[in-house]
């Protein structure tokens, strides 16, 4: 049963679409691609067509969508952009949106759309595929993959025994000028939003102020940070876990040949937040094709694709874990409700005010 949400999201996400840079697995394209040339006026019931708004990278998810079309005969028109942009477009279009399904790379954007009552309630069959902590408390969206925050480091420059126990320690003088961050990236912003949820805005502002005062190495994206760690330019970086795998894949080598290792902060430190990519069906969608595509994302084939191709954590029971990473349930994650990560506007203001972006 859906209940009224108490958190209102204003035009914030519209602003986010202008201010939030691309995030997650590579640079997002704002161009539209399609498995068909279907018109943009939405889908009629049973017409074997669907419009997907994707905040996920085209290069990474289009092959999976092509598999879906081959298997089902359902044509998918995909509109790509970064997650914030696509969320902003959905909020602007409202009931007029041609979208049937929204695929986002973080829970915050899904929460923003859900707060505007633009998703329909998902079936229990779909929801029960995914652990409760990785889906919406009001059944509006469900996680598709898990993405762990890590401290990436160069083992040639840093001994494992010398790694910090908390992300806050990185603001100490011994780490000055040594830590790579990507403040305009959605994953960093979600991390700060989680810090606000867990410890309050004052604590988050102090953390950002201390971080800015410690001369971090600012990069546009997480991939840039991992490349510089691998090259020995910087010893540390705050990124998501899968970038070391992606960069190794780009270089045509095994991830173990990289001069980069992932480190998970212990004891539920906020530095080891596990966020999700996820999806929700747009409220006005009447036909079944959107449900079928969501089911495909959560199928064994879909989850195996994400684990082996994008190196994210699958969320259904029994799916393989990315090689070299602990099982998802073994990660000591902070106790943060992902449903409360929708207020990215305040986070971005804090990051900007701290002089990090």
mmCIF file of C-alpha atoms in Angstrom:
data_model
loop_
_atom_site.group_PDB
_atom_site.id
_atom_site.type_symbol
_atom_site.label_atom_id
_atom_site.label_comp_id
_atom_site.label_asym_id
_atom_site.label_seq_id
_atom_site.Cartn_x
_atom_site.Cartn_y
_atom_site.Cartn_z
ATOM 1 C CA UNK A 1 0.000 0.000 0.000
ATOM 2 C CA UNK A 2 1.421 3.313 -1.040
ATOM 3 C CA UNK A 3 1.415 6.027 1.589
ATOM 4 C CA UNK A 4 1.896 9.749 1.198
ATOM 5 C CA UNK A 5 5.514 10.753 1.126
ATOM 6 C CA UNK A 6 6.527 13.502 3.443
ATOM 7 C CA UNK A 7 9.556 14.661 1.557
ATOM 8 C CA UNK A 8 8.748 17.034 -1.237
ATOM 9 C CA UNK A 9 11.162 17.464 -4.071
ATOM 10 C CA UNK A 10 10.925 20.767 -5.796
ATOM 11 C CA UNK A 11 12.505 21.864 -8.985
ATOM 12 C CA UNK A 12 15.685 20.611 -7.446
ATOM 13 C CA UNK A 13 16.118 17.772 -9.845
ATOM 14 C CA UNK A 14 15.661 20.153 -12.747
ATOM 15 C CA UNK A 15 18.657 21.992 -11.385
ATOM 16 C CA UNK A 16 20.511 18.761 -10.923
ATOM 17 C CA UNK A 17 20.110 17.987 -14.554
ATOM 18 C CA UNK A 18 22.084 21.144 -15.260
ATOM 19 C CA UNK A 19 24.675 20.807 -12.557
ATOM 20 C CA UNK A 20 25.352 17.143 -12.064
ATOM 21 C CA UNK A 21 27.980 15.720 -14.292
ATOM 22 C CA UNK A 22 27.869 12.244 -15.669
ATOM 23 C CA UNK A 23 28.347 9.480 -13.198
ATOM 24 C CA UNK A 24 28.856 5.838 -12.698
ATOM 25 C CA UNK A 25 30.058 3.573 -15.419
ATOM 26 C CA UNK A 26 31.593 5.896 -17.945
ATOM 27 C CA UNK A 27 30.430 9.029 -19.700
ATOM 28 C CA UNK A 28 26.752 9.191 -20.446
ATOM 29 C CA UNK A 29 25.559 10.131 -23.896
ATOM 30 C CA UNK A 30 22.741 12.588 -24.233
ATOM 31 C CA UNK A 31 21.943 11.381 -27.704
ATOM 32 C CA UNK A 32 19.007 9.124 -28.221
ATOM 33 C CA UNK A 33 19.399 5.667 -29.602
ATOM 34 C CA UNK A 34 16.723 3.149 -30.273
ATOM 35 C CA UNK A 35 16.229 -0.468 -31.006
ATOM 36 C CA UNK A 36 13.491 0.792 -33.281
ATOM 37 C CA UNK A 37 12.383 4.033 -34.829
ATOM 38 C CA UNK A 38 9.150 4.092 -32.915
ATOM 39 C CA UNK A 39 7.461 7.410 -32.397
ATOM 40 C CA UNK A 40 7.947 9.346 -29.205
ATOM 41 C CA UNK A 41 4.288 9.417 -28.251
ATOM 42 C CA UNK A 42 4.455 6.450 -25.917
ATOM 43 C CA UNK A 43 3.226 2.919 -26.377
ATOM 44 C CA UNK A 44 -0.184 1.475 -26.827
ATOM 45 C CA UNK A 45 -1.185 -1.625 -24.940
ATOM 46 C CA UNK A 46 0.318 -4.735 -26.424
ATOM 47 C CA UNK A 47 2.041 -2.985 -29.322
ATOM 48 C CA UNK A 48 5.361 -4.692 -28.576
ATOM 49 C CA UNK A 49 7.148 -1.369 -28.118
ATOM 50 C CA UNK A 50 8.521 0.398 -25.094
ATOM 51 C CA UNK A 51 10.199 3.725 -24.354
ATOM 52 C CA UNK A 52 13.030 3.494 -21.830
ATOM 53 C CA UNK A 53 14.635 6.504 -20.173
ATOM 54 C CA UNK A 54 18.109 5.323 -19.262
ATOM 55 C CA UNK A 55 20.517 7.013 -16.895
ATOM 56 C CA UNK A 56 22.870 4.126 -17.507
ATOM 57 C CA UNK A 57 25.633 4.343 -20.063
ATOM 58 C CA UNK A 58 24.601 3.317 -23.581
ATOM 59 C CA UNK A 59 27.774 1.348 -24.217
ATOM 60 C CA UNK A 60 27.168 -0.749 -21.129
ATOM 61 C CA UNK A 61 23.434 -1.481 -21.214
ATOM 62 C CA UNK A 62 22.469 -1.407 -24.905
ATOM 63 C CA UNK A 63 23.844 -4.921 -25.544
ATOM 64 C CA UNK A 64 21.579 -6.257 -22.794
ATOM 65 C CA UNK A 65 18.589 -4.393 -24.218
ATOM 66 C CA UNK A 66 19.363 -5.846 -27.633
ATOM 67 C CA UNK A 67 19.302 -9.304 -26.053
ATOM 68 C CA UNK A 68 15.859 -8.525 -24.657
ATOM 69 C CA UNK A 69 14.556 -7.453 -28.066
ATOM 70 C CA UNK A 70 15.952 -10.574 -29.717
ATOM 71 C CA UNK A 71 14.393 -12.790 -27.080
ATOM 72 C CA UNK A 72 10.958 -11.165 -26.879
ATOM 73 C CA UNK A 73 10.453 -9.290 -30.142
ATOM 74 C CA UNK A 74 9.689 -6.148 -28.108
ATOM 75 C CA UNK A 75 11.278 -3.062 -29.620
ATOM 76 C CA UNK A 76 12.888 -0.653 -27.162
ATOM 77 C CA UNK A 77 13.374 3.021 -27.886
ATOM 78 C CA UNK A 78 16.036 4.174 -25.475
ATOM 79 C CA UNK A 79 16.699 7.776 -24.544
ATOM 80 C CA UNK A 80 20.073 8.117 -22.883
ATOM 81 C CA UNK A 81 21.338 10.830 -20.582
ATOM 82 C CA UNK A 82 22.907 11.032 -17.186
ATOM 83 C CA UNK A 83 20.593 9.905 -14.437
ATOM 84 C CA UNK A 84 19.910 13.394 -13.083
ATOM 85 C CA UNK A 85 19.034 14.695 -16.532
ATOM 86 C CA UNK A 86 16.624 11.857 -17.200
ATOM 87 C CA UNK A 87 14.998 12.278 -13.774
ATOM 88 C CA UNK A 88 14.641 15.991 -14.446
ATOM 89 C CA UNK A 89 13.036 15.306 -17.812
ATOM 90 C CA UNK A 90 10.552 12.917 -16.231
ATOM 91 C CA UNK A 91 9.594 15.503 -13.610
ATOM 92 C CA UNK A 92 9.142 18.150 -16.255
ATOM 93 C CA UNK A 93 7.053 15.928 -18.521
ATOM 94 C CA UNK A 94 4.934 14.447 -15.724
ATOM 95 C CA UNK A 95 1.910 12.577 -17.046
ATOM 96 C CA UNK A 96 2.831 13.632 -20.582
ATOM 97 C CA UNK A 97 6.051 11.654 -20.588
ATOM 98 C CA UNK A 98 6.432 9.058 -23.339
ATOM 99 C CA UNK A 99 8.567 6.956 -21.006
ATOM 100 C CA UNK A 100 7.378 3.552 -19.835
ATOM 101 C CA UNK A 101 10.371 2.636 -17.692
ATOM 102 C CA UNK A 102 13.127 4.617 -15.959
ATOM 103 C CA UNK A 103 16.500 2.957 -15.420
ATOM 104 C CA UNK A 104 18.661 5.002 -13.045
ATOM 105 C CA UNK A 105 22.139 4.563 -11.695
ATOM 106 C CA UNK A 106 21.418 5.616 -8.140
ATOM 107 C CA UNK A 107 18.650 5.422 -5.587
ATOM 108 C CA UNK A 108 18.494 9.183 -5.120
ATOM 109 C CA UNK A 109 17.137 9.866 -8.604
ATOM 110 C CA UNK A 110 14.613 7.054 -8.260
ATOM 111 C CA UNK A 111 13.459 8.552 -4.979
ATOM 112 C CA UNK A 112 13.066 11.952 -6.620
ATOM 113 C CA UNK A 113 10.765 10.542 -9.297
ATOM 114 C CA UNK A 114 8.852 8.452 -6.772
ATOM 115 C CA UNK A 115 8.270 11.537 -4.630
ATOM 116 C CA UNK A 116 6.417 13.098 -7.539
ATOM 117 C CA UNK A 117 4.152 10.045 -7.697
ATOM 118 C CA UNK A 118 5.245 9.184 -11.226
ATOM 119 C CA UNK A 119 5.902 5.477 -10.644
ATOM 120 C CA UNK A 120 3.325 2.732 -10.326
ATOM 121 C CA UNK A 121 3.434 0.220 -7.498
ATOM 122 C CA UNK A 122 5.476 -2.824 -8.413
ATOM 123 C CA UNK A 123 4.231 -6.373 -7.956
ATOM 124 C CA UNK A 124 5.296 -8.418 -4.977
ATOM 125 C CA UNK A 125 6.756 -10.988 -7.396
ATOM 126 C CA UNK A 126 9.190 -8.364 -8.676
ATOM 127 C CA UNK A 127 9.980 -6.807 -5.318
ATOM 128 C CA UNK A 128 10.673 -10.099 -3.593
ATOM 129 C CA UNK A 129 13.479 -10.864 -6.006
ATOM 130 C CA UNK A 130 15.598 -8.183 -4.330
ATOM 131 C CA UNK A 131 16.542 -7.792 -0.652
ATOM 132 C CA UNK A 132 14.367 -5.266 1.142
ATOM 133 C CA UNK A 133 17.220 -2.847 1.824
ATOM 134 C CA UNK A 134 17.788 -2.438 -1.929
ATOM 135 C CA UNK A 135 14.238 -1.473 -2.945
ATOM 136 C CA UNK A 136 11.777 1.314 -2.270
ATOM 137 C CA UNK A 137 9.963 1.223 1.045
ATOM 138 C CA UNK A 138 6.749 2.156 -0.778
ATOM 139 C CA UNK A 139 7.223 -0.354 -3.609
ATOM 140 C CA UNK A 140 7.766 2.256 -6.344
ATOM 141 C CA UNK A 141 11.186 1.128 -7.569
ATOM 142 C CA UNK A 142 13.512 -1.810 -7.208
ATOM 143 C CA UNK A 143 17.294 -2.131 -7.243
ATOM 144 C CA UNK A 144 18.839 -3.862 -10.258
ATOM 145 C CA UNK A 145 22.540 -3.879 -9.295
ATOM 146 C CA UNK A 146 24.635 -3.035 -6.254
ATOM 147 C CA UNK A 147 27.579 -0.592 -6.287
ATOM 148 C CA UNK A 148 29.955 -0.391 -3.359
ATOM 149 C CA UNK A 149 31.972 2.688 -2.453
ATOM 150 C CA UNK A 150 35.615 1.827 -1.876
ATOM 151 C CA UNK A 151 38.973 3.416 -1.266
ATOM 152 C CA UNK A 152 41.060 2.500 -4.313
ATOM 153 C CA UNK A 153 44.790 2.534 -3.655
ATOM 154 C CA UNK A 154 48.118 1.771 -5.304
ATOM 155 C CA UNK A 155 49.778 -1.131 -3.427
ATOM 156 C CA UNK A 156 53.195 -0.008 -4.663
ATOM 157 C CA UNK A 157 52.721 3.294 -2.829
ATOM 158 C CA UNK A 158 50.661 2.220 0.180
ATOM 159 C CA UNK A 159 50.960 -0.788 2.460
ATOM 160 C CA UNK A 160 47.676 -2.492 3.230
ATOM 161 C CA UNK A 161 48.463 -2.289 6.931
ATOM 162 C CA UNK A 162 48.651 1.492 6.669
ATOM 163 C CA UNK A 163 45.176 1.966 5.177
ATOM 164 C CA UNK A 164 42.804 4.158 7.212
ATOM 165 C CA UNK A 165 39.985 2.626 9.216
ATOM 166 C CA UNK A 166 37.485 5.355 8.331
ATOM 167 C CA UNK A 167 36.881 7.689 5.419
ATOM 168 C CA UNK A 168 37.136 10.591 7.852
ATOM 169 C CA UNK A 169 40.796 9.760 8.506
ATOM 170 C CA UNK A 170 41.569 10.757 4.927
ATOM 171 C CA UNK A 171 41.144 14.366 6.009
ATOM 172 C CA UNK A 172 44.204 14.055 8.218
ATOM 173 C CA UNK A 173 47.410 15.900 7.374
ATOM 174 C CA UNK A 174 49.233 12.667 6.390
ATOM 175 C CA UNK A 175 46.838 12.334 3.450
ATOM 176 C CA UNK A 176 47.090 15.931 2.266
ATOM 177 C CA UNK A 177 47.157 16.131 -1.532
ATOM 178 C CA UNK A 178 47.016 12.333 -1.857
ATOM 179 C CA UNK A 179 43.316 11.514 -2.265
ATOM 180 C CA UNK A 180 41.464 11.601 -5.580
ATOM 181 C CA UNK A 181 37.789 12.597 -5.590
ATOM 182 C CA UNK A 182 35.169 13.369 -8.252
ATOM 183 C CA UNK A 183 32.836 15.918 -6.600
ATOM 184 C CA UNK A 184 30.601 16.402 -9.658
ATOM 185 C CA UNK A 185 30.023 12.690 -9.977
ATOM 186 C CA UNK A 186 26.687 11.305 -8.812
ATOM 187 C CA UNK A 187 28.342 8.522 -6.825
ATOM 188 C CA UNK A 188 30.320 11.016 -4.719
ATOM 189 C CA UNK A 189 27.200 13.138 -4.276
ATOM 190 C CA UNK A 190 25.189 10.105 -3.119
ATOM 191 C CA UNK A 191 27.969 9.327 -0.650
ATOM 192 C CA UNK A 192 27.729 12.840 0.803
ATOM 193 C CA UNK A 193 23.923 12.616 0.861
ATOM 194 C CA UNK A 194 24.237 9.368 2.798
ATOM 195 C CA UNK A 195 26.607 11.089 5.219
ATOM 196 C CA UNK A 196 23.976 13.793 5.744
ATOM 197 C CA UNK A 197 21.300 11.162 6.377
ATOM 198 C CA UNK A 198 23.513 9.276 8.820
ATOM 199 C CA UNK A 199 25.192 12.104 10.720
ATOM 200 C CA UNK A 200 23.325 15.295 9.840
ATOM 201 C CA UNK A 201 23.992 18.322 7.664
ATOM 202 C CA UNK A 202 26.383 19.998 10.086
ATOM 203 C CA UNK A 203 28.627 16.928 10.143
ATOM 204 C CA UNK A 204 28.529 16.675 6.350
ATOM 205 C CA UNK A 205 29.473 20.338 5.956
ATOM 206 C CA UNK A 206 32.382 19.896 8.364
ATOM 207 C CA UNK A 207 33.536 16.800 6.486
ATOM 208 C CA UNK A 208 33.471 18.654 3.167
ATOM 209 C CA UNK A 209 35.257 21.644 4.649
ATOM 210 C CA UNK A 210 37.994 19.415 6.073
ATOM 211 C CA UNK A 211 38.261 17.543 2.786
ATOM 212 C CA UNK A 212 38.583 20.744 0.781
ATOM 213 C CA UNK A 213 41.218 21.999 3.186
ATOM 214 C CA UNK A 214 43.303 18.880 2.646
ATOM 215 C CA UNK A 215 44.003 19.648 -1.033
ATOM 216 C CA UNK A 216 42.332 16.629 -2.665
ATOM 217 C CA UNK A 217 43.134 15.673 -6.234
ATOM 218 C CA UNK A 218 39.919 16.554 -8.070
ATOM 219 C CA UNK A 219 39.006 14.628 -11.201
ATOM 220 C CA UNK A 220 35.964 14.730 -13.456
ATOM 221 C CA UNK A 221 35.144 11.051 -13.076
ATOM 222 C CA UNK A 222 35.962 7.951 -11.083
ATOM 223 C CA UNK A 223 37.664 6.352 -14.071
ATOM 224 C CA UNK A 224 40.147 9.222 -14.198
ATOM 225 C CA UNK A 225 40.981 8.654 -10.543
ATOM 226 C CA UNK A 226 41.612 4.939 -11.015
ATOM 227 C CA UNK A 227 43.795 5.580 -14.065
ATOM 228 C CA UNK A 228 45.925 8.027 -12.085
ATOM 229 C CA UNK A 229 46.250 5.600 -9.185
ATOM 230 C CA UNK A 230 47.305 2.877 -11.604
ATOM 231 C CA UNK A 231 49.906 5.240 -13.075
ATOM 232 C CA UNK A 232 51.259 6.093 -9.633
ATOM 233 C CA UNK A 233 50.239 9.760 -9.859
ATOM 234 C CA UNK A 234 48.131 9.577 -6.710
ATOM 235 C CA UNK A 235 48.042 6.857 -4.022
ATOM 236 C CA UNK A 236 44.340 6.932 -3.081
ATOM 237 C CA UNK A 237 40.893 7.641 -4.489
ATOM 238 C CA UNK A 238 37.261 7.473 -3.392
ATOM 239 C CA UNK A 239 35.402 5.621 -6.143
ATOM 240 C CA UNK A 240 32.928 2.798 -6.789
ATOM 241 C CA UNK A 241 34.268 -0.763 -6.754
ATOM 242 C CA UNK A 242 33.868 -1.627 -10.445
ATOM 243 C CA UNK A 243 36.163 0.973 -11.987
ATOM 244 C CA UNK A 244 39.285 -1.113 -11.516
ATOM 245 C CA UNK A 245 37.590 -3.883 -13.508
ATOM 246 C CA UNK A 246 36.415 -1.495 -16.218
ATOM 247 C CA UNK A 247 39.835 0.102 -16.678
ATOM 248 C CA UNK A 248 41.500 -3.322 -16.769
ATOM 249 C CA UNK A 249 38.976 -4.415 -19.405
ATOM 250 C CA UNK A 250 39.733 -1.306 -21.472
ATOM 251 C CA UNK A 251 43.449 -2.085 -21.245
ATOM 252 C CA UNK A 252 42.905 -5.715 -22.194
ATOM 253 C CA UNK A 253 44.433 -7.058 -18.991
ATOM 254 C CA UNK A 254 43.186 -8.902 -15.946
ATOM 255 C CA UNK A 255 42.201 -6.672 -13.043
ATOM 256 C CA UNK A 256 44.895 -8.327 -10.931
ATOM 257 C CA UNK A 257 47.511 -6.819 -13.254
ATOM 258 C CA UNK A 258 46.381 -3.298 -12.336
ATOM 259 C CA UNK A 259 48.357 -1.302 -9.805
ATOM 260 C CA UNK A 260 45.065 -0.635 -8.069
ATOM 261 C CA UNK A 261 43.282 -2.475 -5.290
ATOM 262 C CA UNK A 262 39.886 -1.909 -3.729
ATOM 263 C CA UNK A 263 39.637 -1.434 0.005
ATOM 264 C CA UNK A 264 36.387 -1.548 1.975
ATOM 265 C CA UNK A 265 36.317 0.472 5.173
ATOM 266 C CA UNK A 266 35.426 -1.791 8.124
ATOM 267 C CA UNK A 267 32.711 -1.653 10.761
ATOM 268 C CA UNK A 268 29.987 -0.034 8.656
ATOM 269 C CA UNK A 269 31.871 3.160 7.935
ATOM 270 C CA UNK A 270 30.041 5.517 5.576
ATOM 271 C CA UNK A 271 32.936 5.118 3.142
ATOM 272 C CA UNK A 272 31.625 1.640 2.300
ATOM 273 C CA UNK A 273 28.109 2.674 1.317
ATOM 274 C CA UNK A 274 26.378 0.266 -1.069
ATOM 275 C CA UNK A 275 24.033 2.126 -3.408
ATOM 276 C CA UNK A 276 22.002 0.641 -6.242
ATOM 277 C CA UNK A 277 21.146 1.194 -9.832
ATOM 278 C CA UNK A 278 17.451 0.500 -10.198
ATOM 279 C CA UNK A 279 14.263 0.941 -12.152
ATOM 280 C CA UNK A 280 10.623 1.934 -11.846
ATOM 281 C CA UNK A 281 7.650 1.620 -14.199
ATOM 282 C CA UNK A 282 6.040 4.936 -15.130
ATOM 283 C CA UNK A 283 2.572 5.296 -13.651
ATOM 284 C CA UNK A 284 0.618 5.795 -16.867
ATOM 285 C CA UNK A 285 2.089 2.695 -18.525
ATOM 286 C CA UNK A 286 -0.752 0.280 -19.220
ATOM 287 C CA UNK A 287 0.843 -2.482 -21.215
ATOM 288 C CA UNK A 288 3.065 -5.314 -20.032
ATOM 289 C CA UNK A 289 6.228 -4.641 -22.016
ATOM 290 C CA UNK A 290 7.825 -2.429 -19.351
ATOM 291 C CA UNK A 291 7.280 -5.126 -16.752
ATOM 292 C CA UNK A 292 8.849 -7.664 -19.097
ATOM 293 C CA UNK A 293 11.975 -5.529 -19.518
ATOM 294 C CA UNK A 294 12.266 -5.005 -15.762
ATOM 295 C CA UNK A 295 11.846 -8.747 -15.284
ATOM 296 C CA UNK A 296 14.640 -9.300 -17.816
ATOM 297 C CA UNK A 297 16.985 -6.985 -15.905
ATOM 298 C CA UNK A 298 16.297 -9.116 -12.820
ATOM 299 C CA UNK A 299 16.488 -12.467 -14.587
ATOM 300 C CA UNK A 300 19.450 -14.812 -14.214
ATOM 301 C CA UNK A 301 20.669 -13.800 -17.675
ATOM 302 C CA UNK A 302 20.313 -10.102 -16.914
ATOM 303 C CA UNK A 303 22.010 -10.310 -13.549
ATOM 304 C CA UNK A 304 24.837 -12.415 -14.958
ATOM 305 C CA UNK A 305 25.339 -9.782 -17.658
ATOM 306 C CA UNK A 306 25.706 -7.022 -15.080
ATOM 307 C CA UNK A 307 28.110 -9.081 -12.969
ATOM 308 C CA UNK A 308 30.325 -10.074 -15.885
ATOM 309 C CA UNK A 309 30.068 -7.009 -18.132
ATOM 310 C CA UNK A 310 29.640 -3.994 -15.855
ATOM 311 C CA UNK A 311 31.189 -5.753 -12.815
ATOM 312 C CA UNK A 312 28.396 -4.643 -10.486
ATOM 313 C CA UNK A 313 26.808 -6.728 -7.770
ATOM 314 C CA UNK A 314 23.754 -8.681 -8.909
ATOM 315 C CA UNK A 315 20.897 -8.437 -6.432
ATOM 316 C CA UNK A 316 18.937 -11.646 -6.996
ATOM 317 C CA UNK A 317 19.745 -14.718 -4.959
ATOM 318 C CA UNK A 318 22.322 -17.069 -6.429
ATOM 319 C CA UNK A 319 23.786 -14.696 -9.030
ATOM 320 C CA UNK A 320 27.603 -14.530 -9.243
ATOM 321 C CA UNK A 321 29.609 -11.913 -7.325
ATOM 322 C CA UNK A 322 32.239 -9.888 -9.215
ATOM 323 C CA UNK A 323 35.576 -11.710 -9.006
ATOM 324 C CA UNK A 324 37.853 -10.442 -6.267
ATOM 325 C CA UNK A 325 35.045 -8.773 -4.280
ATOM 326 C CA UNK A 326 33.428 -10.126 -1.114
ATOM 327 C CA UNK A 327 29.846 -11.329 -1.201
ATOM 328 C CA UNK A 328 27.459 -8.395 -0.962
ATOM 329 C CA UNK A 329 26.072 -9.530 2.367
ATOM 330 C CA UNK A 330 29.613 -9.706 3.755
ATOM 331 C CA UNK A 331 30.245 -5.996 3.255
ATOM 332 C CA UNK A 332 29.955 -4.048 6.475
ATOM 333 C CA UNK A 333 27.708 -1.335 5.106
ATOM 334 C CA UNK A 334 26.510 1.717 7.016
ATOM 335 C CA UNK A 335 22.906 1.707 8.193
ATOM 336 C CA UNK A 336 21.559 4.139 5.607
ATOM 337 C CA UNK A 337 18.054 4.000 4.139
ATOM 338 C CA UNK A 338 18.514 4.363 0.370
ATOM 339 C CA UNK A 339 14.997 5.790 0.167
ATOM 340 C CA UNK A 340 16.302 8.936 1.833
ATOM 341 C CA UNK A 341 18.975 9.825 -0.722
ATOM 342 C CA UNK A 342 16.729 11.915 -2.990
ATOM 343 C CA UNK A 343 17.788 15.376 -1.764
ATOM 344 C CA UNK A 344 20.774 15.840 -4.030
ATOM 345 C CA UNK A 345 20.164 19.567 -4.447
ATOM 346 C CA UNK A 346 21.251 20.368 -0.890
ATOM 347 C CA UNK A 347 24.244 18.061 -1.265
ATOM 348 C CA UNK A 348 25.394 19.807 -4.437
ATOM 349 C CA UNK A 349 25.065 23.183 -2.740
ATOM 350 C CA UNK A 350 27.231 21.943 0.134
ATOM 351 C CA UNK A 351 29.887 20.582 -2.223
ATOM 352 C CA UNK A 352 29.925 23.836 -4.154
ATOM 353 C CA UNK A 353 29.998 25.926 -0.982
ATOM 354 C CA UNK A 354 33.016 23.925 0.220
ATOM 355 C CA UNK A 355 34.844 24.904 -2.948
ATOM 356 C CA UNK A 356 35.045 21.386 -4.324
ATOM 357 C CA UNK A 357 33.003 22.033 -7.471
#
